[in-house]
One Martini backbone bead per residue (centre of mass of N, CA, C, O) as a GRO file, in nm:
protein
  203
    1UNK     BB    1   1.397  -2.516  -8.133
    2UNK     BB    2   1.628  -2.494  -7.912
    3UNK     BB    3   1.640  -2.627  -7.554
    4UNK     BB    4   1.804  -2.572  -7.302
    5UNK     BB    5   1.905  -2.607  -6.976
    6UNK     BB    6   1.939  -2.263  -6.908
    7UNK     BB    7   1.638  -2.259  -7.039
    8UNK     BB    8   1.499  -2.369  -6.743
    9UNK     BB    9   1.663  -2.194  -6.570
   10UNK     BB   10   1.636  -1.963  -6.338
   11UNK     BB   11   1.810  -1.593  -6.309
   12UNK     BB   12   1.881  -1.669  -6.004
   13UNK     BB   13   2.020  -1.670  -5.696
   14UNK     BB   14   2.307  -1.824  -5.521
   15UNK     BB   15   2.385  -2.034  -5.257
   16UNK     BB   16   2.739  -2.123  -5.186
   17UNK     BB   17   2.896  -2.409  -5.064
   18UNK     BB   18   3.223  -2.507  -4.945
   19UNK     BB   19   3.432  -2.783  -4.784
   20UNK     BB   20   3.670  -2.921  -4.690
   21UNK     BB   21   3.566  -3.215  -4.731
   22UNK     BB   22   3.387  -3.152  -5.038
   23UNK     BB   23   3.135  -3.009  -5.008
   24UNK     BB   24   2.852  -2.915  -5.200
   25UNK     BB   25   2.606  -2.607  -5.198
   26UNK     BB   26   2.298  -2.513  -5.332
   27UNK     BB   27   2.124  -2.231  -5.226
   28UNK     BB   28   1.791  -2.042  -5.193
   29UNK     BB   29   1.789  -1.746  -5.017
   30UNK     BB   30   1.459  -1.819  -4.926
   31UNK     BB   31   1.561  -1.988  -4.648
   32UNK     BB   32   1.650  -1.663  -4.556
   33UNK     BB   33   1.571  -1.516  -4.309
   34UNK     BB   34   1.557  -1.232  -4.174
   35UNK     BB   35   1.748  -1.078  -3.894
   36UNK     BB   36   1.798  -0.943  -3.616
   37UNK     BB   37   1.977  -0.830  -3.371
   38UNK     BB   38   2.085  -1.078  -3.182
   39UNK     BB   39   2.061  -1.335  -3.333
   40UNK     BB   40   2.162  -1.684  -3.403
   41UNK     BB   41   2.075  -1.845  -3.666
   42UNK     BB   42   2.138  -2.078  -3.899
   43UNK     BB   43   2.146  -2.329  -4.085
   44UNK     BB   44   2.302  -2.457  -4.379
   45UNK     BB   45   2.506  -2.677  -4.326
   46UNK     BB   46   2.608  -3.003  -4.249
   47UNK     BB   47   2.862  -3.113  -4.064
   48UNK     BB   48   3.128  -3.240  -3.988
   49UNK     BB   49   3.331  -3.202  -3.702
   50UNK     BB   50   3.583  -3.185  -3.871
   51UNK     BB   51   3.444  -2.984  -4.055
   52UNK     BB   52   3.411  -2.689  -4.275
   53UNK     BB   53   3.370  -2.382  -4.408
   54UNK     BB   54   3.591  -2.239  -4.677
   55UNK     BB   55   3.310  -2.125  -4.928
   56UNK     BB   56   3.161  -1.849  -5.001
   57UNK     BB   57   2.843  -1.753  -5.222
   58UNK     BB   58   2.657  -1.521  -5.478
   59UNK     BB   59   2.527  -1.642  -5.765
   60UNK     BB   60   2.404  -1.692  -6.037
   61UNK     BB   61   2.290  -1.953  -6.188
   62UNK     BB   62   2.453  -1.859  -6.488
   63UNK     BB   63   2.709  -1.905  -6.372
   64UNK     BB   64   3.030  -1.900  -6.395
   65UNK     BB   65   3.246  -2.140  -6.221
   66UNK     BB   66   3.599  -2.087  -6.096
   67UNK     BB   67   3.815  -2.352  -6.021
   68UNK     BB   68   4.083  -2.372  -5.796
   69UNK     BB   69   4.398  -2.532  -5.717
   70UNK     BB   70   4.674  -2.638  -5.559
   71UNK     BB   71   4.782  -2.794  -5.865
   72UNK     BB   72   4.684  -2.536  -6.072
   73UNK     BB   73   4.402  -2.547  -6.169
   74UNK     BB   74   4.106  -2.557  -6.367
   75UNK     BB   75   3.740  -2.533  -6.327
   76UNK     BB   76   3.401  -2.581  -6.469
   77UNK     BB   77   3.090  -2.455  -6.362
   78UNK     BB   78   2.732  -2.419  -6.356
   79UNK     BB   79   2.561  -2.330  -6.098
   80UNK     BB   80   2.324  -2.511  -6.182
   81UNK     BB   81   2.462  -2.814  -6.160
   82UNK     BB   82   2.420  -2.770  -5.913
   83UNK     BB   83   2.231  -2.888  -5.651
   84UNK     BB   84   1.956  -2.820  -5.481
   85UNK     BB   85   1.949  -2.722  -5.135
   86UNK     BB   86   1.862  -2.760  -4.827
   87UNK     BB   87   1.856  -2.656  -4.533
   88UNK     BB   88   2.077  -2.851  -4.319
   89UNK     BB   89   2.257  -2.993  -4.551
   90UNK     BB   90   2.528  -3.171  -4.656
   91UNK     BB   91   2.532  -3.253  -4.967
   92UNK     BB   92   2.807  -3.282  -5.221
   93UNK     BB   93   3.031  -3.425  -5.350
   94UNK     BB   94   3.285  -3.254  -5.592
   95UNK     BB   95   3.380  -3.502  -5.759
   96UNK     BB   96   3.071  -3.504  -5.935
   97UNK     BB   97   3.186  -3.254  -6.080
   98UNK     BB   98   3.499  -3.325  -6.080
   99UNK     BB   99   3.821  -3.399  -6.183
  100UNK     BB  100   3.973  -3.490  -5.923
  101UNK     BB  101   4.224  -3.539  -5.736
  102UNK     BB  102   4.258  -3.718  -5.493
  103UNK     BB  103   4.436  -3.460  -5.334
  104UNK     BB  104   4.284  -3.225  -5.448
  105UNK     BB  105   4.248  -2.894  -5.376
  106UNK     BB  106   3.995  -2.603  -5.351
  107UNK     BB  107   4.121  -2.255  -5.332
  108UNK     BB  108   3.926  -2.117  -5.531
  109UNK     BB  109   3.569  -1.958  -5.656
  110UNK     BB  110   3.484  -1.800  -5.945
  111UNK     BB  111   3.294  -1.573  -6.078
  112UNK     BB  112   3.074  -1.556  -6.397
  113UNK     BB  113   2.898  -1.343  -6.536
  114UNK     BB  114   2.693  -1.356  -6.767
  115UNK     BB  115   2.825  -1.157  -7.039
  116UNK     BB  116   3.112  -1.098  -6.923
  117UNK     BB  117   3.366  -0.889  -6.951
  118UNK     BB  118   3.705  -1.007  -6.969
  119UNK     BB  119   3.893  -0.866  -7.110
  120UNK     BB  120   3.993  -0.604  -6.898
  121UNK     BB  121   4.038  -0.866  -6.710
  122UNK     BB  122   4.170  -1.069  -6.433
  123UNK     BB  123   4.418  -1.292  -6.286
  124UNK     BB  124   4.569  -1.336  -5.943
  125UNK     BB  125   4.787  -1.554  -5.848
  126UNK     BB  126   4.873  -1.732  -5.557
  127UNK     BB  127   5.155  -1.900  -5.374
  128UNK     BB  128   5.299  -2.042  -5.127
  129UNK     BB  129   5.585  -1.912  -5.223
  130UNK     BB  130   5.483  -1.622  -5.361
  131UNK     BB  131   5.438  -1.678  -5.629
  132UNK     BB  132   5.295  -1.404  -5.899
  133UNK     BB  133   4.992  -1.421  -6.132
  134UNK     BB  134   4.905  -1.274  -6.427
  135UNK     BB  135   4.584  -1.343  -6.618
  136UNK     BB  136   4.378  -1.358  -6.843
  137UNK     BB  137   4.047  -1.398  -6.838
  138UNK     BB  138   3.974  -1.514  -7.126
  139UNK     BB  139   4.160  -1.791  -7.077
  140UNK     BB  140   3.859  -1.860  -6.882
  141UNK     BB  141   3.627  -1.941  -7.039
  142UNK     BB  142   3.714  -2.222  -7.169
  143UNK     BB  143   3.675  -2.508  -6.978
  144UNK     BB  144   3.719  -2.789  -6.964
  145UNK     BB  145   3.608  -3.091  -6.784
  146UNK     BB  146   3.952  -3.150  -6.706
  147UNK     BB  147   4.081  -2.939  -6.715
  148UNK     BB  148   4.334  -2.661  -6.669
  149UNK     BB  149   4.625  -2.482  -6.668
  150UNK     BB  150   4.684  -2.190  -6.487
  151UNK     BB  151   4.990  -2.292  -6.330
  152UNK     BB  152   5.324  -2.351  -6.297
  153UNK     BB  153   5.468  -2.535  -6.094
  154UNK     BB  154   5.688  -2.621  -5.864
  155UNK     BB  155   5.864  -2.826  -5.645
  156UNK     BB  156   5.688  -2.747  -5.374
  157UNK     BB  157   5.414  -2.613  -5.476
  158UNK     BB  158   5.086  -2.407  -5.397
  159UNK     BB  159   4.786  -2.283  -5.480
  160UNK     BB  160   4.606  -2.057  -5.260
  161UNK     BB  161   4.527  -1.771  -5.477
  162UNK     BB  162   4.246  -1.641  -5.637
  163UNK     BB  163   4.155  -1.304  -5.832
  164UNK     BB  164   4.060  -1.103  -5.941
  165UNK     BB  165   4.139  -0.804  -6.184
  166UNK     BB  166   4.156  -0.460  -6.265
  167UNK     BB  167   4.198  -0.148  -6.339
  168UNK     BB  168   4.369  -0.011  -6.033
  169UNK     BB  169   4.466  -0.242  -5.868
  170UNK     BB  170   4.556  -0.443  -5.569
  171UNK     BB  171   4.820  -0.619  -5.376
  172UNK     BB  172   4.789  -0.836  -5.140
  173UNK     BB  173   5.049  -0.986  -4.895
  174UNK     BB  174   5.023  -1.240  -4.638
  175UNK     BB  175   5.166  -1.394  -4.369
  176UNK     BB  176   5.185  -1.641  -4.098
  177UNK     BB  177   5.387  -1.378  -3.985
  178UNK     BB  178   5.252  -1.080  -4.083
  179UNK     BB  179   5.381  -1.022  -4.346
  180UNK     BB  180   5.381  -0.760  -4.639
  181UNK     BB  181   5.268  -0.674  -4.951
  182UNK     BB  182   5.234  -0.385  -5.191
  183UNK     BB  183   5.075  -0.387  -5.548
  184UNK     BB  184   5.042  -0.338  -5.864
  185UNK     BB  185   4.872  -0.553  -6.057
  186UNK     BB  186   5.050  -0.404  -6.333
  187UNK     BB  187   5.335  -0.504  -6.202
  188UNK     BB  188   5.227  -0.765  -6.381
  189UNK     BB  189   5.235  -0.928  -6.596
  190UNK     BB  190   5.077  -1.072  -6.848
  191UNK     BB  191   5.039  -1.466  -6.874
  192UNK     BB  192   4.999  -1.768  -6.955
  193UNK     BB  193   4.905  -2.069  -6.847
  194UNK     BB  194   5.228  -2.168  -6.805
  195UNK     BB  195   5.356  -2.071  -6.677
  196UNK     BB  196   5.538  -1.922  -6.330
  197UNK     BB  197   5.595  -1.673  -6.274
  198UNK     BB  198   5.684  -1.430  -5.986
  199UNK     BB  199   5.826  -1.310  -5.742
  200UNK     BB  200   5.644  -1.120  -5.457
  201UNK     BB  201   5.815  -1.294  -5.212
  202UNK     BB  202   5.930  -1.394  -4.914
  203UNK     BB  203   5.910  -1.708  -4.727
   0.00000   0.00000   0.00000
């Protein structure tokens, strides 16, 4: 019998940090005792000065993690491969896991549960000009390892959130002059992964 890399892991939680700065660390939640009313907290990443962590999560070992970048594309990793470190360490650049290009940065993390169904639900892209795309979500089972593309972008144009989608949520957009705009998931039909799909807003 074969045995894998997978069958050798715990299926146990871990929690996901990535920084602006492209820092990436998996830390095991047993690190962090709970704390009363008014603790200060503690240190998980070490960053440097200038950088922040954009991205925080929480999910099994065993599940698939969906980057998606600017520049349009996703790539898959299991949480597993990224290497466990210890509370107020640096981590390792996303880069070694990651064929990114030099300028690309990835704007959303979506977790896949082990085994879960994929069919039923969807992913809805949003770029920065408001154009709004909603593809099947079983589109990104199978991710090679150089990525593939989520959505076709404009020229001048970059993806900036990605969000699971079920049958009856909503989309809100907001932009950073504070106008919004709510609609169903469902009235964005859903298209292929080369698609570029339709405008959501003007911006």
């Amino acid at each position: 019998q074969n045995i894998s890399m997978e069958d050798l892991v715990p299926d146990e939680e871990s929690m996901l940090v990535l920084t602006q700065g492209g820092y990436v660390k998996r830390t095991n939640p047993s690190e962090y005792r709970r704390q009363k009313r008014g603790g200060v907290g503690v240190v998980d990443i070490a960053t440097k000065e200038e950088d922040a962590v954009t991205h925080f999560l929480v999910a099994s070992a065993h599940s698939d993690l969906l980057f998606f970048t600017d520049s349009g594309k996703v790539y898959q990793l299991k949480m597993y491969e990224i290497p466990e470190g210890k509370r107020a360490t640096k981590g390792k650049s996303i880069m070694n896991f990651l064929s990114l290009g030099a300028e690309e940065k990835v704007t959303s993390i979506l977790p896949v549960p082990k085994g879960a169904a994929l069919d039923a639900s969807s992913v809805v892209l949003v770029t920065e000009n408001g154009v709004v795309k909603r593809v099947a979500a079983h589109s990104f089972a199978d991710v090679r390892r150089s990525g593939i593309i989520a959505v076709t972008l404009r020229q001048g144009d970059r993806l900036v959130s990605a969000h699971h989608a079920a049958e009856g949520d909503t989309v809100s957009l907001v932009t950073a002059k504070g106008q919004s705009i709510r609609f169903e998931a469902e009235d964005v039909r859903e298209m292929g992964r080369a698609a570029a799909g339709v405008r959501g807003m003007s911006v």
